[in-house]
PDB file of C-alpha atoms in Angstrom:
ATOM      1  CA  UNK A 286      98.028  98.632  65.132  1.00 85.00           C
ATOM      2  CA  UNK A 287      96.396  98.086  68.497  1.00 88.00           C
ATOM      3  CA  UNK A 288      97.190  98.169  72.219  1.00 87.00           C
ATOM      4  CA  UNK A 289      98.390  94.502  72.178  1.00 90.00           C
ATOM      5  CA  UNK A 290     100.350  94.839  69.010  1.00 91.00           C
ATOM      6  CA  UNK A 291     102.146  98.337  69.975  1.00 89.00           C
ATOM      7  CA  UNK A 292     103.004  96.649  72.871  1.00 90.00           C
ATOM      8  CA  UNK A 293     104.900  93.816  71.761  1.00 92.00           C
ATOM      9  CA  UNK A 294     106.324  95.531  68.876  1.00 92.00           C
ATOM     10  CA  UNK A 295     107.715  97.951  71.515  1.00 90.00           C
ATOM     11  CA  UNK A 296     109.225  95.228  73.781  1.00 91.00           C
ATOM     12  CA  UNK A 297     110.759  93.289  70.538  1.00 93.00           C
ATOM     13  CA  UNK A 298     112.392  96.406  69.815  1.00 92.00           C
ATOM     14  CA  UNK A 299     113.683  97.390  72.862  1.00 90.00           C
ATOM     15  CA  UNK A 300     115.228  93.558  73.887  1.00 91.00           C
ATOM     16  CA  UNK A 301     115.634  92.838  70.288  1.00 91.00           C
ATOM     17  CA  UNK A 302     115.179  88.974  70.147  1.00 92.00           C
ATOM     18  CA  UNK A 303     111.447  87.544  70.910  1.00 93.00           C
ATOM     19  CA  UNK A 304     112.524  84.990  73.969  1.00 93.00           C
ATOM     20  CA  UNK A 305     113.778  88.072  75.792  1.00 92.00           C
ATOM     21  CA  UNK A 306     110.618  90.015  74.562  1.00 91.00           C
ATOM     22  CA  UNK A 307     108.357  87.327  75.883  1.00 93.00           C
ATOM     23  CA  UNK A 308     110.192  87.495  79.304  1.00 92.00           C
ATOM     24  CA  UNK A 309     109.754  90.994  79.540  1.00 89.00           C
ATOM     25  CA  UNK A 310     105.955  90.728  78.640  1.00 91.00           C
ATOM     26  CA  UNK A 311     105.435  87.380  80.457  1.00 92.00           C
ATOM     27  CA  UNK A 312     104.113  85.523  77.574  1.00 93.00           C
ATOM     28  CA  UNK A 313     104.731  82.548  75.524  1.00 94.00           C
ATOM     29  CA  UNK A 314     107.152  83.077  72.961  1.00 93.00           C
ATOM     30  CA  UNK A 315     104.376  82.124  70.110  1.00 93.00           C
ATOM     31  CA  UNK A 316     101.790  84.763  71.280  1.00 93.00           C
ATOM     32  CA  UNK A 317     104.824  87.606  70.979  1.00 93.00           C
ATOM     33  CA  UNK A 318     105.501  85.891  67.414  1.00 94.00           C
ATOM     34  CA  UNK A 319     102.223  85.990  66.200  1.00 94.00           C
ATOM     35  CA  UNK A 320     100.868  89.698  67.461  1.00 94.00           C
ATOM     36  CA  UNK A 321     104.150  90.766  65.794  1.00 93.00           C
ATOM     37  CA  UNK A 322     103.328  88.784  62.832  1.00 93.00           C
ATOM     38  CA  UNK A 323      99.339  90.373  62.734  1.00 93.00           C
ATOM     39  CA  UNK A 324     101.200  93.834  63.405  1.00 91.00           C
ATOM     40  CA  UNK A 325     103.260  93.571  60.047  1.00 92.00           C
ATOM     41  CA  UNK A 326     100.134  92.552  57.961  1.00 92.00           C
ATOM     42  CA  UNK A 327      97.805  94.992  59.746  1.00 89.00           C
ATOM     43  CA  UNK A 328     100.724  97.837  58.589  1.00 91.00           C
ATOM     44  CA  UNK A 329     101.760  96.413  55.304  1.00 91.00           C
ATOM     45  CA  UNK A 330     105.508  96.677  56.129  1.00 90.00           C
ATOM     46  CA  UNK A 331     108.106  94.311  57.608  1.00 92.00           C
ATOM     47  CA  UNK A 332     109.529  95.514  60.973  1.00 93.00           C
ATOM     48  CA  UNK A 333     112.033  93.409  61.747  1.00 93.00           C
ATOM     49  CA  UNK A 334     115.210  91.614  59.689  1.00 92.00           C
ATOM     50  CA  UNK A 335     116.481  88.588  61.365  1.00 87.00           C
ATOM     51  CA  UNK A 336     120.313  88.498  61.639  1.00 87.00           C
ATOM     52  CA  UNK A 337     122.700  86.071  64.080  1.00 82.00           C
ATOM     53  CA  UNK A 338     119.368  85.197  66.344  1.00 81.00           C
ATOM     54  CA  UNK A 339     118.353  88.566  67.043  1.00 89.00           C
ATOM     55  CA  UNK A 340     115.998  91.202  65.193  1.00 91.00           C
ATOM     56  CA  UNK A 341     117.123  93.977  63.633  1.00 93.00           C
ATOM     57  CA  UNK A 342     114.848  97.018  63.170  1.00 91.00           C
ATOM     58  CA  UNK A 343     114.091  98.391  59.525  1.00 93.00           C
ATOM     59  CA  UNK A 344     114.048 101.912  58.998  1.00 92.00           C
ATOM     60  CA  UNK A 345     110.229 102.111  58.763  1.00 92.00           C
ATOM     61  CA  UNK A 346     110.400 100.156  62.758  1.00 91.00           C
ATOM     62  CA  UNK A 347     112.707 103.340  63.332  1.00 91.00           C
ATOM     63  CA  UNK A 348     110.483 106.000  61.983  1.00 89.00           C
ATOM     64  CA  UNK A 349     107.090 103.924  64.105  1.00 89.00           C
ATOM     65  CA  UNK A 350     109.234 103.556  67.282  1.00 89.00           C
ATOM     66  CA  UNK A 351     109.204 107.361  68.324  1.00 79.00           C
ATOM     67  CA  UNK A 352     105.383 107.082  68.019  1.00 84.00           C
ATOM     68  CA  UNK A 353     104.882 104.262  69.813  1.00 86.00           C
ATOM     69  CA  UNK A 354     106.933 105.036  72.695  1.00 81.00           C
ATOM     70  CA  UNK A 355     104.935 107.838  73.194  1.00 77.00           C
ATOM     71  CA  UNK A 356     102.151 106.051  72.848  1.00 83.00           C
ATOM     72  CA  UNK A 357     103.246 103.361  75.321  1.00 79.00           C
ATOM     73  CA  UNK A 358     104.514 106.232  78.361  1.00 74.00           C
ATOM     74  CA  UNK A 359     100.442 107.227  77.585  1.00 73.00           C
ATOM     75  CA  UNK A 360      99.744 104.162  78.547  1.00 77.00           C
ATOM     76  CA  UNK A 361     101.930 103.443  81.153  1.00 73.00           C
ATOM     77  CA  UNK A 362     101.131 107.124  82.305  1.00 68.00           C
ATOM     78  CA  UNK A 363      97.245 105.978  82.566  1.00 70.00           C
ATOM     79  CA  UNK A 364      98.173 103.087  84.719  1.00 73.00           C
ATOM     80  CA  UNK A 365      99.928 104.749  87.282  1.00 65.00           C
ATOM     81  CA  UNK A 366      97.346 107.210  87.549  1.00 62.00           C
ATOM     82  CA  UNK A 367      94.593 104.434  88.415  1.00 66.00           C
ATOM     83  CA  UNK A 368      96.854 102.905  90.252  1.00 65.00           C
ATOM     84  CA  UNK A 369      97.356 105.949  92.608  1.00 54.00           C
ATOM     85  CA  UNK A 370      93.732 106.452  92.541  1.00 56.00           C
ATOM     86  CA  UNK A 371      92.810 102.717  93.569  1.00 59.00           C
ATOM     87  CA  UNK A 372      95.526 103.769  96.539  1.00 51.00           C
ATOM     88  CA  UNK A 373      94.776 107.676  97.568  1.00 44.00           C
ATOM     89  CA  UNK A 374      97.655 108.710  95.372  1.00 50.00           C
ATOM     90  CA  UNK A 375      97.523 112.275  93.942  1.00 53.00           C
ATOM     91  CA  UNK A 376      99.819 112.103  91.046  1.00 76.00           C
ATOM     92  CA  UNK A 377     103.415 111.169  89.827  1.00 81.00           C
ATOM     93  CA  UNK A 378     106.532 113.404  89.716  1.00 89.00           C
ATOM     94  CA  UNK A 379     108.939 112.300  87.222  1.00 89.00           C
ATOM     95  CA  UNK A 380     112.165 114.058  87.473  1.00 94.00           C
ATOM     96  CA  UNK A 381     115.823 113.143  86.134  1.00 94.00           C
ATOM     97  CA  UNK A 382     119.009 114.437  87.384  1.00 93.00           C
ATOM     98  CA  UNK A 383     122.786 114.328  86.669  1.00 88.00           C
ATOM     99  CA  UNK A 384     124.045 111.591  89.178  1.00 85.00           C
ATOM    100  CA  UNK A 385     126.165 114.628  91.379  1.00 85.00           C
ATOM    101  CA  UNK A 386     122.693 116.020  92.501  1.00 89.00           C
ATOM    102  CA  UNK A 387     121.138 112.789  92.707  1.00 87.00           C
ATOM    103  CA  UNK A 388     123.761 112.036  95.475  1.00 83.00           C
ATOM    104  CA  UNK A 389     122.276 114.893  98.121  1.00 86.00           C
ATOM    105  CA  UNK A 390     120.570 117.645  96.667  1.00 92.00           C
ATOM    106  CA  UNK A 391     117.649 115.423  95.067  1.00 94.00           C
ATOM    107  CA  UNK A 392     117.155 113.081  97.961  1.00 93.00           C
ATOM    108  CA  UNK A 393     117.111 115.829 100.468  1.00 94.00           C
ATOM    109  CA  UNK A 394     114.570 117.680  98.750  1.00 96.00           C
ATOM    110  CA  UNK A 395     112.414 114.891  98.108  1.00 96.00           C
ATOM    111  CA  UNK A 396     112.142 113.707 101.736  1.00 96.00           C
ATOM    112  CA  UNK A 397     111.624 117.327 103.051  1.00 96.00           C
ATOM    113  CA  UNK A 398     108.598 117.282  99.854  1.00 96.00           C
ATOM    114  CA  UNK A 399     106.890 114.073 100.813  1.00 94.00           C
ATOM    115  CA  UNK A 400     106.299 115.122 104.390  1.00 94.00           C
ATOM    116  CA  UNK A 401     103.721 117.728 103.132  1.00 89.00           C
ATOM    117  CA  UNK A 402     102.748 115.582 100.139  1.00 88.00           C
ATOM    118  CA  UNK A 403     102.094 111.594 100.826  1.00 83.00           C
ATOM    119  CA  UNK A 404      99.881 111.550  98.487  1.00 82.00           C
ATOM    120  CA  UNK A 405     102.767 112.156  95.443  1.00 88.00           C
ATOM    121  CA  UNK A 406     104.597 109.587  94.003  1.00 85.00           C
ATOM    122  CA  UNK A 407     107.861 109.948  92.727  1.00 91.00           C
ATOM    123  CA  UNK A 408     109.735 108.658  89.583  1.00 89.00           C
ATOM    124  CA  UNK A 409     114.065 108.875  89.907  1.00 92.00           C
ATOM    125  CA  UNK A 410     116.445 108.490  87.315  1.00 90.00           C
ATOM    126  CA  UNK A 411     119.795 109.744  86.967  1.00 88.00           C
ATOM    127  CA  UNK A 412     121.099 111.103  83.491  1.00 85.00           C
ATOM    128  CA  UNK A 413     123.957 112.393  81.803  1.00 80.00           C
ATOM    129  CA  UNK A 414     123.600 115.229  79.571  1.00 80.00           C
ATOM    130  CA  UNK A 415     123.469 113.209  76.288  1.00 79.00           C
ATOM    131  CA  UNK A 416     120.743 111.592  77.722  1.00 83.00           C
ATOM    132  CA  UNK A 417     118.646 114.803  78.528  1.00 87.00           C
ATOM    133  CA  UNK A 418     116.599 115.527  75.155  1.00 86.00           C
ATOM    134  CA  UNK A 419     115.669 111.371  74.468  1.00 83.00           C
ATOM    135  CA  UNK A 420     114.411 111.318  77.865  1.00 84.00           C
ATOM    136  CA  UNK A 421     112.378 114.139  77.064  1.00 87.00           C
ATOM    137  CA  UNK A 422     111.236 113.457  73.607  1.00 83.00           C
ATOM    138  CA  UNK A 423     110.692 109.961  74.543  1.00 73.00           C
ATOM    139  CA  UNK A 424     108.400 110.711  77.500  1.00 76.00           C
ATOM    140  CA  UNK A 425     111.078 108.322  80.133  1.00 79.00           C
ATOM    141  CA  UNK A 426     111.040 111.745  82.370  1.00 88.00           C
ATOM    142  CA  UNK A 427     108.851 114.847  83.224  1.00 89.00           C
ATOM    143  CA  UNK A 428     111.501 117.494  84.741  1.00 95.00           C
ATOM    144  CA  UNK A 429     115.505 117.027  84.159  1.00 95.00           C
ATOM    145  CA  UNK A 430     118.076 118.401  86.059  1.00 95.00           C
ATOM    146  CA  UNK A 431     121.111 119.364  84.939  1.00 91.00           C
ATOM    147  CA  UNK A 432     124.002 122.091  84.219  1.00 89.00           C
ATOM    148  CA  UNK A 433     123.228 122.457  80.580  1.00 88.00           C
ATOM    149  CA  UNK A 434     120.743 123.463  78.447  1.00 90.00           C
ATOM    150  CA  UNK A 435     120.554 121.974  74.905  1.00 85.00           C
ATOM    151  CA  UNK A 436     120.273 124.930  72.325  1.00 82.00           C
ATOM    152  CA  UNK A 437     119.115 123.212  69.321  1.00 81.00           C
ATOM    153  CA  UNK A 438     115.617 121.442  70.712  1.00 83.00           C
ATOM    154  CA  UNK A 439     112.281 122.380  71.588  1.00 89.00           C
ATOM    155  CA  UNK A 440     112.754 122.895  75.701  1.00 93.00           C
ATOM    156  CA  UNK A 441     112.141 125.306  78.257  1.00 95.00           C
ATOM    157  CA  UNK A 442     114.170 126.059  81.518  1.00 96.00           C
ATOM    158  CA  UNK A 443     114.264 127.839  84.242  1.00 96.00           C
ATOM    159  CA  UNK A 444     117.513 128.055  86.632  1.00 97.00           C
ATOM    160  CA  UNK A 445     116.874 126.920  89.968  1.00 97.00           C
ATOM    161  CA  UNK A 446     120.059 127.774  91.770  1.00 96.00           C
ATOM    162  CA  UNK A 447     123.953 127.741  91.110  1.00 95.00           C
ATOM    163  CA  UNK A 448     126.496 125.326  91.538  1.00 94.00           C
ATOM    164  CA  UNK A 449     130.557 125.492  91.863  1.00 94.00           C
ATOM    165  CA  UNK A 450     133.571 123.688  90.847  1.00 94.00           C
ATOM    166  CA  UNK A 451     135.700 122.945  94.186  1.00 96.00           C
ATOM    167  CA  UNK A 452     138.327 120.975  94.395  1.00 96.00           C
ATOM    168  CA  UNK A 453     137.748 117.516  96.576  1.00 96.00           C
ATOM    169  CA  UNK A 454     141.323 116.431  98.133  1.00 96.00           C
ATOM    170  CA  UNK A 455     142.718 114.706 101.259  1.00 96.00           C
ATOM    171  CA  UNK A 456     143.704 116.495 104.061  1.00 95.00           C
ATOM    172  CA  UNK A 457     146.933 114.397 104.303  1.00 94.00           C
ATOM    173  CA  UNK A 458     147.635 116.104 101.048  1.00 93.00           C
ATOM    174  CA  UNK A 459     147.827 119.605 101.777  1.00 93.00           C
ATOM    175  CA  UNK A 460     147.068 119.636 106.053  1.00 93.00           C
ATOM    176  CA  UNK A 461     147.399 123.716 105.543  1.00 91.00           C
ATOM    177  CA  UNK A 462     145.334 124.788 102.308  1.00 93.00           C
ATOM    178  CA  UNK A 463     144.047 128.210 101.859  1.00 95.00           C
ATOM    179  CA  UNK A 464     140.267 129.208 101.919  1.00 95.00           C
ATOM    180  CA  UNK A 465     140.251 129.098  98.227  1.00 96.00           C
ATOM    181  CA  UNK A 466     142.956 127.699  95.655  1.00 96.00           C
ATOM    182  CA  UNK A 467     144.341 129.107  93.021  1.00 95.00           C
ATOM    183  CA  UNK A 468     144.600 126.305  89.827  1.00 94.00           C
ATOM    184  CA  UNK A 469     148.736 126.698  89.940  1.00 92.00           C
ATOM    185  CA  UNK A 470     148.487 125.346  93.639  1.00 93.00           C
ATOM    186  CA  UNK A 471     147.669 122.222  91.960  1.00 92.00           C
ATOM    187  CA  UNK A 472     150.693 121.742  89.478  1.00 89.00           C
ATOM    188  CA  UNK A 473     152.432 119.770  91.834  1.00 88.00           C
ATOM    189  CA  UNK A 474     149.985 117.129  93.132  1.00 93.00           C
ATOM    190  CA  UNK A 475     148.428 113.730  91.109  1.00 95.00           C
ATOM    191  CA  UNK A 476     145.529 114.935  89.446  1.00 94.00           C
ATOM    192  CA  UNK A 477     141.998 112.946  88.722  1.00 93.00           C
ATOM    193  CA  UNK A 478     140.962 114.557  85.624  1.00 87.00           C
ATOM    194  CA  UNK A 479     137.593 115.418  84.684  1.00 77.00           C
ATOM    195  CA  UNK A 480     137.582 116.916  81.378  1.00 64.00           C
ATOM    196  CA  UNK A 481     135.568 114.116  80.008  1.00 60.00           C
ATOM    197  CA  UNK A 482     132.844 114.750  81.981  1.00 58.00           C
ATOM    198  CA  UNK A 483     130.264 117.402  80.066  1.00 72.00           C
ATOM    199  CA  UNK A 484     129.905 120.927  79.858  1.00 77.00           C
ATOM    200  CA  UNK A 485     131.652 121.551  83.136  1.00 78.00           C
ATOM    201  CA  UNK A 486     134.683 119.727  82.282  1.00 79.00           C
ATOM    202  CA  UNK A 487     134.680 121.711  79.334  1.00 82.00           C
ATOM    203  CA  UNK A 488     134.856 124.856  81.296  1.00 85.00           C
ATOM    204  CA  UNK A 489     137.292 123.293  83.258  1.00 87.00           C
ATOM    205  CA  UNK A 490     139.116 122.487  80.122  1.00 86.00           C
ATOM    206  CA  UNK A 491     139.142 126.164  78.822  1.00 88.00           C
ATOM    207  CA  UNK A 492     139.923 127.903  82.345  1.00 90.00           C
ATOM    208  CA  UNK A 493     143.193 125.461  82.622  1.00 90.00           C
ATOM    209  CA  UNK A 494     144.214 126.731  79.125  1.00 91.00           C
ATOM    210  CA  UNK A 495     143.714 130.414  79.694  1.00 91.00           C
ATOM    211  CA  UNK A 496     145.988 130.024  82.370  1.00 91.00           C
ATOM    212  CA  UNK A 497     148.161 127.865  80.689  1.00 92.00           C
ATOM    213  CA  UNK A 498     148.331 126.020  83.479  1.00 92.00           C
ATOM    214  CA  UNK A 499     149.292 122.424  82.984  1.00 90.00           C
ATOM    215  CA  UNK A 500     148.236 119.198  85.909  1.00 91.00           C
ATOM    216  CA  UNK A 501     149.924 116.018  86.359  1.00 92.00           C
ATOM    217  CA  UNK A 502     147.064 114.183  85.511  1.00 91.00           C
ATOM    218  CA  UNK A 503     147.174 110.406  86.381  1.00 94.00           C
ATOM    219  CA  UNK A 504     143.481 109.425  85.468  1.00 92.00           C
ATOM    220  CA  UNK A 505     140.871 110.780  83.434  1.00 87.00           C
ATOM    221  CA  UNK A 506     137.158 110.133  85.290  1.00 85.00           C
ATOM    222  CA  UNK A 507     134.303 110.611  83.410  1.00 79.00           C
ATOM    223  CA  UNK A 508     131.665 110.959  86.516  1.00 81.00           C
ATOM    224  CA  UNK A 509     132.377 113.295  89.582  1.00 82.00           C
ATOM    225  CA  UNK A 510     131.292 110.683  91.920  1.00 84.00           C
ATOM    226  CA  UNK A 511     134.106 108.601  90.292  1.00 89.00           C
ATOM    227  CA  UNK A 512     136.556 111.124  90.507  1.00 89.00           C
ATOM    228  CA  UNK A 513     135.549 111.210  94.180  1.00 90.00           C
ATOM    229  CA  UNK A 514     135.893 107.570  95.139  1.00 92.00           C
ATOM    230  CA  UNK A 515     139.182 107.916  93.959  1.00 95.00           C
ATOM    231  CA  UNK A 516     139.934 110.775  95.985  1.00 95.00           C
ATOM    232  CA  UNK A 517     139.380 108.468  99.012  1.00 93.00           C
ATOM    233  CA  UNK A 518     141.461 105.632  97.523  1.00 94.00           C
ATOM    234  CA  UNK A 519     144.218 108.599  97.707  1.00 94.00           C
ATOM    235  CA  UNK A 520     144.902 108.352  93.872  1.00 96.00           C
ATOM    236  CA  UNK A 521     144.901 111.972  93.775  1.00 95.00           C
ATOM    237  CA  UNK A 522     143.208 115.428  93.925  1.00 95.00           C
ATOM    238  CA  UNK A 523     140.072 116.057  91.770  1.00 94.00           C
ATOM    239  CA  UNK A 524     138.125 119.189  90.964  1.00 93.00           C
ATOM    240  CA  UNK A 525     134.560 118.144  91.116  1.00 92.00           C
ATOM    241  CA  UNK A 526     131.053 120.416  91.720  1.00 92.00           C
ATOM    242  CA  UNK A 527     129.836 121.236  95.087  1.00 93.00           C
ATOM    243  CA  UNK A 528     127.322 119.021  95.127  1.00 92.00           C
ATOM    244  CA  UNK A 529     129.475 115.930  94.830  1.00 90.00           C
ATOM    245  CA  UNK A 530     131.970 117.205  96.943  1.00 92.00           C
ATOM    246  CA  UNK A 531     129.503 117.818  99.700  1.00 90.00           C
ATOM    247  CA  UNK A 532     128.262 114.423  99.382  1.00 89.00           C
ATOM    248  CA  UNK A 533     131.328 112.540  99.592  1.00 88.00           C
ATOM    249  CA  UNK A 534     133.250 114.303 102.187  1.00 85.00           C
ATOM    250  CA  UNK A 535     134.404 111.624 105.094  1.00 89.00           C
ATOM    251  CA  UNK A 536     136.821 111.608 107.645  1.00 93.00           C
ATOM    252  CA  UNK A 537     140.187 113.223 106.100  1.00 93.00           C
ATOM    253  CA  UNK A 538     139.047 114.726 103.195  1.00 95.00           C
ATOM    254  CA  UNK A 539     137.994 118.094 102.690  1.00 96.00           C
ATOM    255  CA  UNK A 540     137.253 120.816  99.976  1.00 96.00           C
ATOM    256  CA  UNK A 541     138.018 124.173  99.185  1.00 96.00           C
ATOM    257  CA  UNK A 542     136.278 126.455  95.929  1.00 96.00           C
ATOM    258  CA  UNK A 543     138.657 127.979  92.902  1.00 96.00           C
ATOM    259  CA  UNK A 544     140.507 131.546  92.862  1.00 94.00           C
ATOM    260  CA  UNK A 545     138.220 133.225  90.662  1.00 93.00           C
ATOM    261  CA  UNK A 546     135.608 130.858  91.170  1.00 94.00           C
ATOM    262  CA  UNK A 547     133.931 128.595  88.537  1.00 93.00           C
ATOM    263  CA  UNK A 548     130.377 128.901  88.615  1.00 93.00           C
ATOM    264  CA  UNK A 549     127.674 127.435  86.823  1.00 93.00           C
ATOM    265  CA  UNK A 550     123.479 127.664  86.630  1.00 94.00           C
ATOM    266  CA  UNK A 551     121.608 124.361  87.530  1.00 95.00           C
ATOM    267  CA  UNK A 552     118.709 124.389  85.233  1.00 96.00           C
ATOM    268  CA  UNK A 553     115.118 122.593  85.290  1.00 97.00           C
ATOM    269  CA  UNK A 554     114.768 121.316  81.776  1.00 96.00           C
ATOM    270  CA  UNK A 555     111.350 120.018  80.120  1.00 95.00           C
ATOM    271  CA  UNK A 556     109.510 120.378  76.605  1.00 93.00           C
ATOM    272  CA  UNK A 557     108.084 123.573  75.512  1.00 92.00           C
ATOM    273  CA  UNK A 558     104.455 121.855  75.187  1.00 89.00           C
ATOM    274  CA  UNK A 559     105.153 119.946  78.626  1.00 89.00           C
ATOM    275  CA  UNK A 560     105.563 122.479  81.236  1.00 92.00           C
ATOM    276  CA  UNK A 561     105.541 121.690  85.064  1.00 92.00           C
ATOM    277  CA  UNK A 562     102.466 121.019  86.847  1.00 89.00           C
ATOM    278  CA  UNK A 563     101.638 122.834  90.018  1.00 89.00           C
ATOM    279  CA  UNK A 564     102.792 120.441  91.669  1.00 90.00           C
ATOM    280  CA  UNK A 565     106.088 119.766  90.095  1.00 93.00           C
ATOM    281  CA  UNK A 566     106.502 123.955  90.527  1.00 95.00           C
ATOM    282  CA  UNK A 567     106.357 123.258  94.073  1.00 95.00           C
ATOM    283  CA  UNK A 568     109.173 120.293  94.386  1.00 96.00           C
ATOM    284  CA  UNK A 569     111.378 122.778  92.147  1.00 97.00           C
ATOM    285  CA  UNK A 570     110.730 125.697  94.265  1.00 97.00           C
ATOM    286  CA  UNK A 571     111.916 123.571  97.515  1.00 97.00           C
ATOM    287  CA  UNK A 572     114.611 121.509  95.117  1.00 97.00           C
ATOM    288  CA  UNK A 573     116.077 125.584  94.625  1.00 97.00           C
ATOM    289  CA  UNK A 574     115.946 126.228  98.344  1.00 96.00           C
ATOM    290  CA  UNK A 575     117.979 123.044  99.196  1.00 95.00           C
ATOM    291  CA  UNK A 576     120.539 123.636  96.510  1.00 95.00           C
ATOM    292  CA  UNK A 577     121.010 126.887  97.701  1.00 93.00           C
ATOM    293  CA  UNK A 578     121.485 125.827 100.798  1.00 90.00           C
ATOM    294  CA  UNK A 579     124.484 123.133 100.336  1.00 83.00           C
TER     295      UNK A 579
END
């Protein structure tokens, strides 16, 4: 397969019908027809199945697509880096993080690293923990960010700072609360539950049943920054992490941490055969100074 073909293989599998393919490529829908056609008999082996108007991958699409999105970040990885040379550019940071950081910590730090770097570009996406290792694999991201650390694949970390499970409330709601609250203090207030919400809801989870310690719960939220919007509607109390917290604190409401505290490590996740550049160690090294000092 060549360039042309990988290309609109990729798009046809991605949008999955070759009118939204052709839109995405800005082509006629015949030339996306054809390549894909000259792709099958260049490979010996159909790629698609059509079924109700769209095209459905066959397994052997499956097995080629991991390749060939690989191939295609290469590609779209060359790209930028002429484009940054045809405008002064010195290179591109790509860097996921779990949508609580991406609300403060993130921004923060990449403001305070642009003013000594104008020359770096900078790639954002938020993720959510299932998301972490396809990003990776799949080339979408560089660096991620999150709480969690998959066990079973091929990655590296190294922890960057800590975070901390506080809970977000209105003042309204308890005017005389304590420097730090105990999980019973809760029992008797409308709670905006956050168990579905990854690994630290899990701990969440567990520390609530130790203590056997049971919340009127009267939504479940499966993002902080959810759970915090609803906070200001005055639905209820939420336990969220710092970083959220800190972010969304207005007028009224206000925060306190957990009796013991909660804590968890805030890790800088990438492929074992991918580690940072130089200049990615230097946005994590200022990314750990701002964390630490929310």
């Amino acid at each position: 397969m060549n360039l042309r073909q990988i290309e609109i293989f990729h798009a046809v599998y991605l949008h999955g019908t070759v009118s939204a393919a052709a839109r995405a490529l800005n082509v006629s829908q015949p030339a996306v027809t054809k390549v894909l056609r000259h792709a099958e008999r260049s490979i010996g082996l159909s790629l698609f199945e059509r079924s109700k108007g769209r095209l459905i991958p066959t397994q052997d699409a499956r097995t080629l697509f991991a390749e060939v999105s690989d191939i295609q970040d290469r590609v779209r990885s060359l790209r930028q880096a002429a484009q940054n040379m045809r405008h002064g550019r010195g290179g591109l940071l790509r860097v996921s993080a779990l949508p609580s950081l991406g609300l403060g910590a993130i921004p923060d730090a990449v403001a305070r690293f642009l003013r000594g770097h104008e020359d770096i570009m900078f790639d954002l996406q938020t993720l959510h923990h299932d998301e972490m290792v396809r990003k990776l694999y799949e080339r979408e991201t560089d660096i991620a960010i999150s709480f969690e650390v998959p066990l079973s694949a091929p990655v590296s970390h190294q922890v960057i700072g800590e975070g901390e499970l506080v809970v977000l409330y209105r003042e309204e709601d308890m005017p005389d609360a304590p420097s730090r609250l105990h999980l019973e203090e809760l029992r008797h207030h409308k709670f905006i539950s956050p168990v579905q919400s990854g690994p630290i809801g899990r701990v969440l989870s567990s520390e609530l049943n130790r203590l056997d310690v049971e919340l009127d719960e009267v939504v479940s939220a499966r993002t902080y920054y959810i759970a915090a919007a609803l906070v200001r509607a005055g639905v209820g109390m939420a336990i969220v992490d710092n970083f959220t917290a800190h972010a969304s604190v207005a007028p009224g409401l206000a925060s306190r941490p957990l009796q013991p505290a909660i804590t968890f490590d805030i890790n800088a996740v990438y492929l074992q055969n991918r580690p940072p550049s130089k200049t990615a160690s230097e946005f994590l090294a200022l990314l750990s100074e701002v964390i630490e000092s929310l």
